[in-house]
Coordinates of C-alpha atoms and ligand atoms in Angstrom, one line a residue:
X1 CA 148.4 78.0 59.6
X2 CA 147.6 74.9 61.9
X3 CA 145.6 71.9 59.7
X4 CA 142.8 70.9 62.4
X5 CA 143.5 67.3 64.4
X6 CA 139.8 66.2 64.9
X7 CA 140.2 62.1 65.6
X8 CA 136.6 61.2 64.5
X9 CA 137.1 58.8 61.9
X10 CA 134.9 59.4 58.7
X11 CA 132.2 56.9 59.5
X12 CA 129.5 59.1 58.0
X13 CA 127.3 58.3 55.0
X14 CA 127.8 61.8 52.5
X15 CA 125.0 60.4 50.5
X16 CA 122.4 59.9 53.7
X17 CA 120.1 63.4 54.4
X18 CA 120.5 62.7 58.1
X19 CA 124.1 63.6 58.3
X20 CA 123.0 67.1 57.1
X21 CA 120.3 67.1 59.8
X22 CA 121.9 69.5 61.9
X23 CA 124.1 71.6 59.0
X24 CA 127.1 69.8 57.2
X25 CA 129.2 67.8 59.0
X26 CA 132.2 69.9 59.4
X27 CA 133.9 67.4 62.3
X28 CA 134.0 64.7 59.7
X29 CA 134.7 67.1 56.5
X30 CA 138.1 68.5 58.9
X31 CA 139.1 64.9 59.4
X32 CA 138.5 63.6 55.1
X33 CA 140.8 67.2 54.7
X34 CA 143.5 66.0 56.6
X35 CA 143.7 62.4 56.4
X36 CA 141.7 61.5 53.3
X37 CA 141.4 64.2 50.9
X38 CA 140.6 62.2 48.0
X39 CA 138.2 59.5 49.6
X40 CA 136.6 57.1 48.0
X41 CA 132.9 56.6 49.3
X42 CA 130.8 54.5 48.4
X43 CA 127.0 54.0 47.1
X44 CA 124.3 51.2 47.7
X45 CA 122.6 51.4 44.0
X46 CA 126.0 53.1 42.0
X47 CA 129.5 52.3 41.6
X48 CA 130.5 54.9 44.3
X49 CA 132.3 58.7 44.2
X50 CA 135.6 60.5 45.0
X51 CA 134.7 63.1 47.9
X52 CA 136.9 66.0 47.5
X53 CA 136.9 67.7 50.4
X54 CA 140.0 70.4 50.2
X55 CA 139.3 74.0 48.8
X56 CA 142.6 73.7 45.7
X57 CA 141.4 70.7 44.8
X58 CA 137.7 71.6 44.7
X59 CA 139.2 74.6 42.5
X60 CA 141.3 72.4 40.0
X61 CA 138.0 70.4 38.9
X62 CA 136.0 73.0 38.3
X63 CA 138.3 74.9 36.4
X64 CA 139.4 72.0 34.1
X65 CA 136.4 71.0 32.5
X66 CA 137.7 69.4 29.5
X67 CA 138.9 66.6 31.7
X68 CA 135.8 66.9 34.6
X69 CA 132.5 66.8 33.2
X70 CA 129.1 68.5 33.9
X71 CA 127.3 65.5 32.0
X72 CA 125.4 63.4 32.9
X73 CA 124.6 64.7 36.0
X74 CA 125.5 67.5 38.4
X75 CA 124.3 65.4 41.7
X76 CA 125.6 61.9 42.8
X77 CA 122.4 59.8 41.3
X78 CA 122.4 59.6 37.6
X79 CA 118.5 61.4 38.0
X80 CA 118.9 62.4 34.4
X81 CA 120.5 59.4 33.5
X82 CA 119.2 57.8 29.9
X83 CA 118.0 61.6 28.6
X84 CA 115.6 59.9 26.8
X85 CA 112.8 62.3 27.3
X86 CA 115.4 65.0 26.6
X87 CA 116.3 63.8 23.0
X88 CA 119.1 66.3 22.7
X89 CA 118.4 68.9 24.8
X90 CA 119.7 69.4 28.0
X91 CA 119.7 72.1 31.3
X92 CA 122.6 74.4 30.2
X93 CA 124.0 73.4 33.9
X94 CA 124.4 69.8 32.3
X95 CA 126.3 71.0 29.3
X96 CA 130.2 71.4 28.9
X97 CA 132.0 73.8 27.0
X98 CA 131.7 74.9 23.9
X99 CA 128.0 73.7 23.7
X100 CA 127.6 75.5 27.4
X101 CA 129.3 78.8 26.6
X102 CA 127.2 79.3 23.6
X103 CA 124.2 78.9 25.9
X104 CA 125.2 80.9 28.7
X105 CA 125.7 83.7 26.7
X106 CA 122.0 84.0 25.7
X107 CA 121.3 84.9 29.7
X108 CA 124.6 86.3 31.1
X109 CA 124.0 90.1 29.7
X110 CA 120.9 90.1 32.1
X111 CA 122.9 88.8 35.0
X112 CA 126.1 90.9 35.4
X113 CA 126.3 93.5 37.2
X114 CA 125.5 96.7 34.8
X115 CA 122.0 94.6 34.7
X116 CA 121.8 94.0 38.0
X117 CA 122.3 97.2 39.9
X118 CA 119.5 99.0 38.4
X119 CA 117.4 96.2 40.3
X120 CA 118.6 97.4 43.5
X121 CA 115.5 99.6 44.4
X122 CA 112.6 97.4 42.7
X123 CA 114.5 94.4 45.0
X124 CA 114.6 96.7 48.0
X125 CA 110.8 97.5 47.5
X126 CA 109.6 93.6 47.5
X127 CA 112.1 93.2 50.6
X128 CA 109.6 95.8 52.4
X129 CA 106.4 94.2 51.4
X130 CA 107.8 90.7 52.5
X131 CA 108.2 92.2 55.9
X132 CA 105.1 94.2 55.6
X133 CA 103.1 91.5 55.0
X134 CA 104.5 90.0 58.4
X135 CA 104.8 92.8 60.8
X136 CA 102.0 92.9 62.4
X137 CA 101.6 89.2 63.5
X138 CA 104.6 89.4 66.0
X139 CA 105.8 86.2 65.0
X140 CA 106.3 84.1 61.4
X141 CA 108.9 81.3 60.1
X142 CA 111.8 83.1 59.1
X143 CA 112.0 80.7 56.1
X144 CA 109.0 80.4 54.3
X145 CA 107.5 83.6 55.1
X146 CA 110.6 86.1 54.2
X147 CA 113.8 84.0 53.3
X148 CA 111.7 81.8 50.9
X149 CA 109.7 84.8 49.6
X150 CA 112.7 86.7 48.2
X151 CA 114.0 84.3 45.3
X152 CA 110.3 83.7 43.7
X153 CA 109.1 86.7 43.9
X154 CA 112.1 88.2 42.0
X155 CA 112.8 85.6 39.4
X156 CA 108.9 85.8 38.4
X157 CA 109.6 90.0 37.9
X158 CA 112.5 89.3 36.1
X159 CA 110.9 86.7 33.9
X160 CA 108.1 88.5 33.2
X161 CA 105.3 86.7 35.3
X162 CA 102.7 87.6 37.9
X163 CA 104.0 88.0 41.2
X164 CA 102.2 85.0 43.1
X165 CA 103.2 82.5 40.2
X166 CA 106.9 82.8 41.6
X167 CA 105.8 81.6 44.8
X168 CA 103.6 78.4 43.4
X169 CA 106.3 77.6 41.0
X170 CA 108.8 77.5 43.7
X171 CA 106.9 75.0 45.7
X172 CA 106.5 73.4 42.6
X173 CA 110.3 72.7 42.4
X174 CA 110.4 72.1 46.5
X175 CA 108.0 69.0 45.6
X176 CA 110.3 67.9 42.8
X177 CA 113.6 67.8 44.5
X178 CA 111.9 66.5 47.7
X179 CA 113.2 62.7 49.1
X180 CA 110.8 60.6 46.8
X181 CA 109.6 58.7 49.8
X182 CA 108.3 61.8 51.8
X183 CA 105.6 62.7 49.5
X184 CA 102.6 60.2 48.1
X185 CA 103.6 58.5 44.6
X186 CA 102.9 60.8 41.4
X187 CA 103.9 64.3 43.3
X188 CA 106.8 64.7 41.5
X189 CA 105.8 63.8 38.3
X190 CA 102.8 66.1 38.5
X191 CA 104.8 68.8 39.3
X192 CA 107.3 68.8 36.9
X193 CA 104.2 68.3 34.6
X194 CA 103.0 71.6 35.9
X195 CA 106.0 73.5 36.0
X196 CA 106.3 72.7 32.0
X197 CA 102.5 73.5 31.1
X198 CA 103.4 76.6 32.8
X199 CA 106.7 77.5 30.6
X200 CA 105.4 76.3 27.7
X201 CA 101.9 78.6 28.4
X202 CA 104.4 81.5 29.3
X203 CA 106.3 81.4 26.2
X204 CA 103.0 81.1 23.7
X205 CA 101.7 84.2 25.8
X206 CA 105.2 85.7 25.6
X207 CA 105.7 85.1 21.6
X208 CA 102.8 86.7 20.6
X209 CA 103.0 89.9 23.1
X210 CA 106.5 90.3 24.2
X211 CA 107.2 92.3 27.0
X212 CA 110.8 94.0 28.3
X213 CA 111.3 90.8 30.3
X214 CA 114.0 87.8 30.1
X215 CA 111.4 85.5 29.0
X216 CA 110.6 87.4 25.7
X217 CA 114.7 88.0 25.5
X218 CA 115.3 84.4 25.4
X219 CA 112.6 83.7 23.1
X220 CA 113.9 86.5 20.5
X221 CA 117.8 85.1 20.9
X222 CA 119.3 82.5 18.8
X223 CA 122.2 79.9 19.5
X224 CA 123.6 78.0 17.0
X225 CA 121.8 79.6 14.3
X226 CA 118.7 78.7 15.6
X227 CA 115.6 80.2 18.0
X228 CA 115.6 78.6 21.3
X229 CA 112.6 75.8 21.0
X230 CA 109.9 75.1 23.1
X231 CA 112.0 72.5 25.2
X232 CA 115.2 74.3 25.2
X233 CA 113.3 77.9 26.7
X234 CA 111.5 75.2 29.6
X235 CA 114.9 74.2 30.8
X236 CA 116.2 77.7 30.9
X237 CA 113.0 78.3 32.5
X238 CA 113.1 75.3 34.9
X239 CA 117.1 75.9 36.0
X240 CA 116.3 80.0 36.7
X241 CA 113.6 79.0 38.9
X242 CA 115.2 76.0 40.9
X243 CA 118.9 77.4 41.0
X244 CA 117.8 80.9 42.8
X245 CA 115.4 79.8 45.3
X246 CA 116.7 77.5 47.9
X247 CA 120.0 78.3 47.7
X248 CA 118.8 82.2 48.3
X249 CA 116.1 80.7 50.7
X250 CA 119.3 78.8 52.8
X251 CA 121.5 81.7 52.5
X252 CA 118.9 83.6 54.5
X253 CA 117.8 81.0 56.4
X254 CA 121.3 79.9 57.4
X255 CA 122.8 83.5 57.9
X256 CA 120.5 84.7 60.4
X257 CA 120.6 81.4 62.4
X258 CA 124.6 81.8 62.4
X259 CA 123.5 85.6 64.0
X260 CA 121.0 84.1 66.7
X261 CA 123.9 81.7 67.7
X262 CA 126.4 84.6 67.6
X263 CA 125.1 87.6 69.2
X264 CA 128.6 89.0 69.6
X265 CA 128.7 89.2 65.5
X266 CA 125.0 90.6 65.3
X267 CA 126.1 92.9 67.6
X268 CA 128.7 93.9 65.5
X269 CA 126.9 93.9 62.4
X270 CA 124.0 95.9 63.2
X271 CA 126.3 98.7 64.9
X272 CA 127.5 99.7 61.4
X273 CA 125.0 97.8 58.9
X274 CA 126.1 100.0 56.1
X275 CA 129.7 99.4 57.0
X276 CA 129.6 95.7 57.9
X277 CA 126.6 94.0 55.7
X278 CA 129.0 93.0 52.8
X279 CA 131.5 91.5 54.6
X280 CA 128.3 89.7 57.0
X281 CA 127.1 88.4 53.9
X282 CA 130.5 87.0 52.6
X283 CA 130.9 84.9 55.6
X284 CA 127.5 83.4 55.7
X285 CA 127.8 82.6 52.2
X286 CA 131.4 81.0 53.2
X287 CA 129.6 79.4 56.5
X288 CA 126.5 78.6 55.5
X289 CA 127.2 77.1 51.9
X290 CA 123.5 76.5 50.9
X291 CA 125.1 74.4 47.9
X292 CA 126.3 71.3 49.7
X293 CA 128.5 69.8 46.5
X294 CA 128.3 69.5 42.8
X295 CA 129.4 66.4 40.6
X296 CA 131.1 66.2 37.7
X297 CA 132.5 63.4 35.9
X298 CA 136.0 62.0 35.1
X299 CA 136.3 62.1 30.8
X300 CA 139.8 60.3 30.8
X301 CA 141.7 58.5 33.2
X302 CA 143.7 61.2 35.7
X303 CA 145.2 61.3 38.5
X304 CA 144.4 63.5 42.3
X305 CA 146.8 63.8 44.8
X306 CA 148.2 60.1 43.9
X307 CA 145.3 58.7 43.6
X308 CA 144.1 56.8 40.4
X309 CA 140.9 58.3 39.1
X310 CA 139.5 56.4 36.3
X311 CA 137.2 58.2 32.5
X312 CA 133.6 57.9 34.0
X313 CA 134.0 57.7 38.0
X314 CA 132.3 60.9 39.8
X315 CA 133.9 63.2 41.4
X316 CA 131.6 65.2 44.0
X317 CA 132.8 68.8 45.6
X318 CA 132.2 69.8 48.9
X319 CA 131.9 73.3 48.8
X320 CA 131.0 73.5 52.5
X321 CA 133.9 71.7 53.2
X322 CA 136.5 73.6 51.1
X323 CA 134.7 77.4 52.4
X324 CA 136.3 76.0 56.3
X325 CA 139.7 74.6 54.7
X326 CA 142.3 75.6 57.5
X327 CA 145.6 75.9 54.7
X328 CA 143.1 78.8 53.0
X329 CA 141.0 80.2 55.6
X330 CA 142.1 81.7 58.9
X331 CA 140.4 80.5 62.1
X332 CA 137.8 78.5 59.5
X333 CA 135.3 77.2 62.3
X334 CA 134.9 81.0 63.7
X335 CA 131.9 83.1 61.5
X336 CA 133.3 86.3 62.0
X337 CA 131.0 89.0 59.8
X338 CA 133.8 91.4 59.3
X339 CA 136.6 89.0 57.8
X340 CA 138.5 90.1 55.2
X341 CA 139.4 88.4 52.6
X342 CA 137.1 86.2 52.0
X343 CA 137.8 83.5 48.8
X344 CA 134.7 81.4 49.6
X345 CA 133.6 79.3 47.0
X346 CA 129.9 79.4 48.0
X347 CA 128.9 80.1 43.8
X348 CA 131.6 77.4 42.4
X349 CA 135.7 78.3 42.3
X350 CA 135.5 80.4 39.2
X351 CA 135.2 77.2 35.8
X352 CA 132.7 77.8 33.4
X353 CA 129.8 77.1 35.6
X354 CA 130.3 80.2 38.3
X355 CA 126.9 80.8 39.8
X356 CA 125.1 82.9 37.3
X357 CA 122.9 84.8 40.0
X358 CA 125.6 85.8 42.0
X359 CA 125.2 89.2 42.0
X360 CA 121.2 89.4 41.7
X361 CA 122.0 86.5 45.0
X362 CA 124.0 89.5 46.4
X363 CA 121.5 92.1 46.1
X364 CA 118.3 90.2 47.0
X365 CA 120.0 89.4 50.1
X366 CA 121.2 92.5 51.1
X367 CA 117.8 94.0 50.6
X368 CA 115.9 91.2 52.7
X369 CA 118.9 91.0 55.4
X370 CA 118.3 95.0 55.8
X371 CA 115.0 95.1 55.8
X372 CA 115.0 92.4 58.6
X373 CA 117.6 93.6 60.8
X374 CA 116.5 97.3 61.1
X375 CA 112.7 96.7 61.0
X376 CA 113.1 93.9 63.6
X377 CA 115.6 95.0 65.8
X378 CA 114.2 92.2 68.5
X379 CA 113.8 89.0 66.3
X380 CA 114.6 85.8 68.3
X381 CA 114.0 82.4 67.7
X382 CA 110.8 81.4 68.9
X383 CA 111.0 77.6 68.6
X384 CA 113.9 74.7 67.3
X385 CA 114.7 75.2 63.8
X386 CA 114.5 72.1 61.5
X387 CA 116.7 71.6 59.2
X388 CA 116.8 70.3 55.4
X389 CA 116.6 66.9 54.7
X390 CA 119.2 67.1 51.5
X391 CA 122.4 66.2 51.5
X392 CA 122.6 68.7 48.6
X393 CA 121.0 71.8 49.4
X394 CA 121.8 72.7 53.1
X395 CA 120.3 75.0 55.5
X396 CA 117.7 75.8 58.0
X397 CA 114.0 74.2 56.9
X398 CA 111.9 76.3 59.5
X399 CA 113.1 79.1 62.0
X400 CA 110.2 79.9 63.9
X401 CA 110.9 83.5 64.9
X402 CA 109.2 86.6 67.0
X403 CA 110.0 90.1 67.2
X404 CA 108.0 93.4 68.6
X405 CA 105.0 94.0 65.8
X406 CA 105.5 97.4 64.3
Ligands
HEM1 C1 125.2 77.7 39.4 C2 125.4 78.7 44.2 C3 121.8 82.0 43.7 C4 121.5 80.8 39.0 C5 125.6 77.7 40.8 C6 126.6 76.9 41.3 C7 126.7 77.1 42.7 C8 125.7 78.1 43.0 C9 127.6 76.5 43.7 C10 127.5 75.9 40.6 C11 128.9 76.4 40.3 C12 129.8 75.5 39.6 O1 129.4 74.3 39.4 O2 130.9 75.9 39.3 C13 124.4 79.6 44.5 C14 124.2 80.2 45.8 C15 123.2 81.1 45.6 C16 122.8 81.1 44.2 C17 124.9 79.8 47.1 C18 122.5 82.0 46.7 C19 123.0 82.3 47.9 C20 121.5 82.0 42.4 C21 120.5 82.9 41.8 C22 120.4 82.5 40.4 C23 121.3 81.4 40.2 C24 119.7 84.0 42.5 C25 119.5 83.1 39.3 C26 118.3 83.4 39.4 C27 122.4 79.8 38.7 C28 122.6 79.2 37.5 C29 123.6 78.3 37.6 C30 124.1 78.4 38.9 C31 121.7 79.4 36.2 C32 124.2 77.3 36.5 C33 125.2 78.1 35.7 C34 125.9 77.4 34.6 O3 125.7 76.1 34.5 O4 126.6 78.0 33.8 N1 125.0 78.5 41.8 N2 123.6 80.2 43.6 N3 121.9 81.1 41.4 N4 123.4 79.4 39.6 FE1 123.6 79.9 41.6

């Protein structure tokens, strides 16, 4: 195995959207690899990170959590800083073990896969009316109007809410983790007031009638002896919403861009969809990597490949980055939909934290991909696609598309 020799000096800013404006920098992430795997980068209002950039060490922090912590925050910015308006409660994403595994436990029985696979048709039947409801008009975005459809409208059926309220919560969350400066002072604020009179509505309406849905399963549950209260079922609430939708939306998004850009692979793919679509999927999730990074936080002073890391610096990891590592993955800049294995580490490298939707990911994209690729056999880009401005989240913003109506 060859480690890459790119000679562009890491002058990029990780923390600046624009480097992600056409995908992740993968030039600059080949050179931190080789030359600078632990790099130390800094941060106009914060005392700077540690950029990890290589797949084993990506792997090592997430699986020792007891030394790298989830608290305070999971993304560069302290956002939830001071918890004050938090008190003690906190997203279950935040939390380290043993306060985390207790609440994890309340939701993983409806994510693994005995749960999930009885989905599989009820998924498959939204994935038809999401291309239904396109068909006819010849063209659409390939992001809002089926990637982006996918995620809300099955997180609403699974917690227990009208169809359409998916889709308006989702934008709700889209205006929360937008670049404060892009929309007018108050958005956000609004809309996270919204998203909680909604939760808190849903789980008054959900206590006195409860249905066979993961809201009223949550609401029954008790952790620590205790019912969930009203703010502990909101953050549930908030986190189930916001962690399945963009990342499913990018995955999407991302995975049919990487097909228009290599027609020898769609070509491939679509000859033998039932054959090839798992091993298609694997690979955009190792290419595409909707999640760019997550943080976590030094607890003690330690050590990384010789370098001093010190109890409370952050320690950010690339996922992107590691999913093209050249000492793991073979030929790591080539998106090839039949290789096998695959180790990405698209959902997290296996700590306490592993993606909890990664199954229900698997089969809501699966259904949409399927759907898409044999109902549109002709889809082509129809304009330039514009990409996220995050330097968390990565993928494709809007892919205008067309394709025969049918
Ligand atoms: C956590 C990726 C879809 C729910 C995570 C993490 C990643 C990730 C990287 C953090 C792992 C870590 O820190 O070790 C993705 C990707 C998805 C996807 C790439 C789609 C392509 C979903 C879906 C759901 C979901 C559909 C559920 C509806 C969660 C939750 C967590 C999480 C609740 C936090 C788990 C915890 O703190 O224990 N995901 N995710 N994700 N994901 Fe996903």
């Amino acid at each position: 195995m060859t480690v890459a020799t790119t000679t562009a000096a890491p002058t990029i800013d990780l923390l600046d959207a624009a480097s992600f404006a056409n995908g992740q920098p993968h030039d600059q992430f080949a050179w931190l690899r080789e030359h600078d795997p632990v790099h130390r980068h800094g941060e106009p209002d914060g005392p700077g990170f540690w950029a990890l950039t290589r797949y084993d060490d990506v792997r090592h922090v997430a699986r020792d959590p007891a030394t790298f912590s989830n608290s305070p925050s999971v993304q560069i910015a302290d956002v939830h800083g001071d918890g004050a308006a938090l008190g003690d409660h906190q997203m279950m994403l935040m939390m380290d073990p043993p306060r985390h595994s207790r609440y994890r436990k309340l939701v993983s029985p409806d994510f693994v896969p005995r749960s999930v696979r009885p989905l599989t048709h009820r998924v498959q039947a939204l994935a038809r009316q999401i291309v239904d409801a396109v068909i006819e008009r010849g063209e659409c975005d390939l992001v809002d109007d089926l990637a982006g459809e996918m995620p809300s409208l099955v997180i609403a059926d699974l917690l227990g809410m009208p169809l359409a309220d998916g889709r308006e919560l989702y934008k709700l969350t889209e205006l929360i983790h937008a670049a404060p400066d892009t929309v007018p002072d108050g958005t956000q604020l609004n809309a996270a007031i919204k998203m909680f009179t909604y939760a808190s509505d849903l789980q008054a309406a959900k206590r006195r009638n409860p249905g066979e849905d993961l809201s009223s399963r949550l609401l029954a549950a008790e952790v620590e002896g205790h019912r969930l209260d009203e703010m502990d079922f909101n953050l549930f609430f908030m986190l189930l919403i916001d962690a399945g939708g963009d990342t499913t939306r990018q995955l999407v998004g991302g995975g049919m861009h990487a097909l228009f850009e290599h027609p020898d692979q769609r070509a491939v793919l679509t000859a033998d969809l039932d054959g090839r679509l798992d091993t298609a999927i694997e690979e955009m999730l190792r290419w595409v990597s909707p999640v760019v990074y997550m943080r976590r936080t030094a607890t003690v002073d330690t050590e990384l490949r010789g370098r001093k890391i010190s109890a409370g610096d952050k320690v950010v990891l690339y996922y992107g980055s590691a999913n093209r590592d050249e000492l793991v993955f073979t030929n790591p800049q080539t998106f090839d939909v039949t290789r096998s294995p695959n180790d990405h580490i698209a959902f997290g490298s296996g700590g306490p934290h592993f993606c909890l939707g990664s199954h229900l990911a698997r089969v809501e994209i699966a259904a949409l991909l399927r759907e898409i690729l044999t109902r549109m056999p002709d889809l082509e880009p129809a304009g330039p696609t514009e990409w996220l401005t995050s330097n968390f989240i990565s993928g494709p913003r809007h892919l205008p598309v067309r394709f025969t109506p049918g």
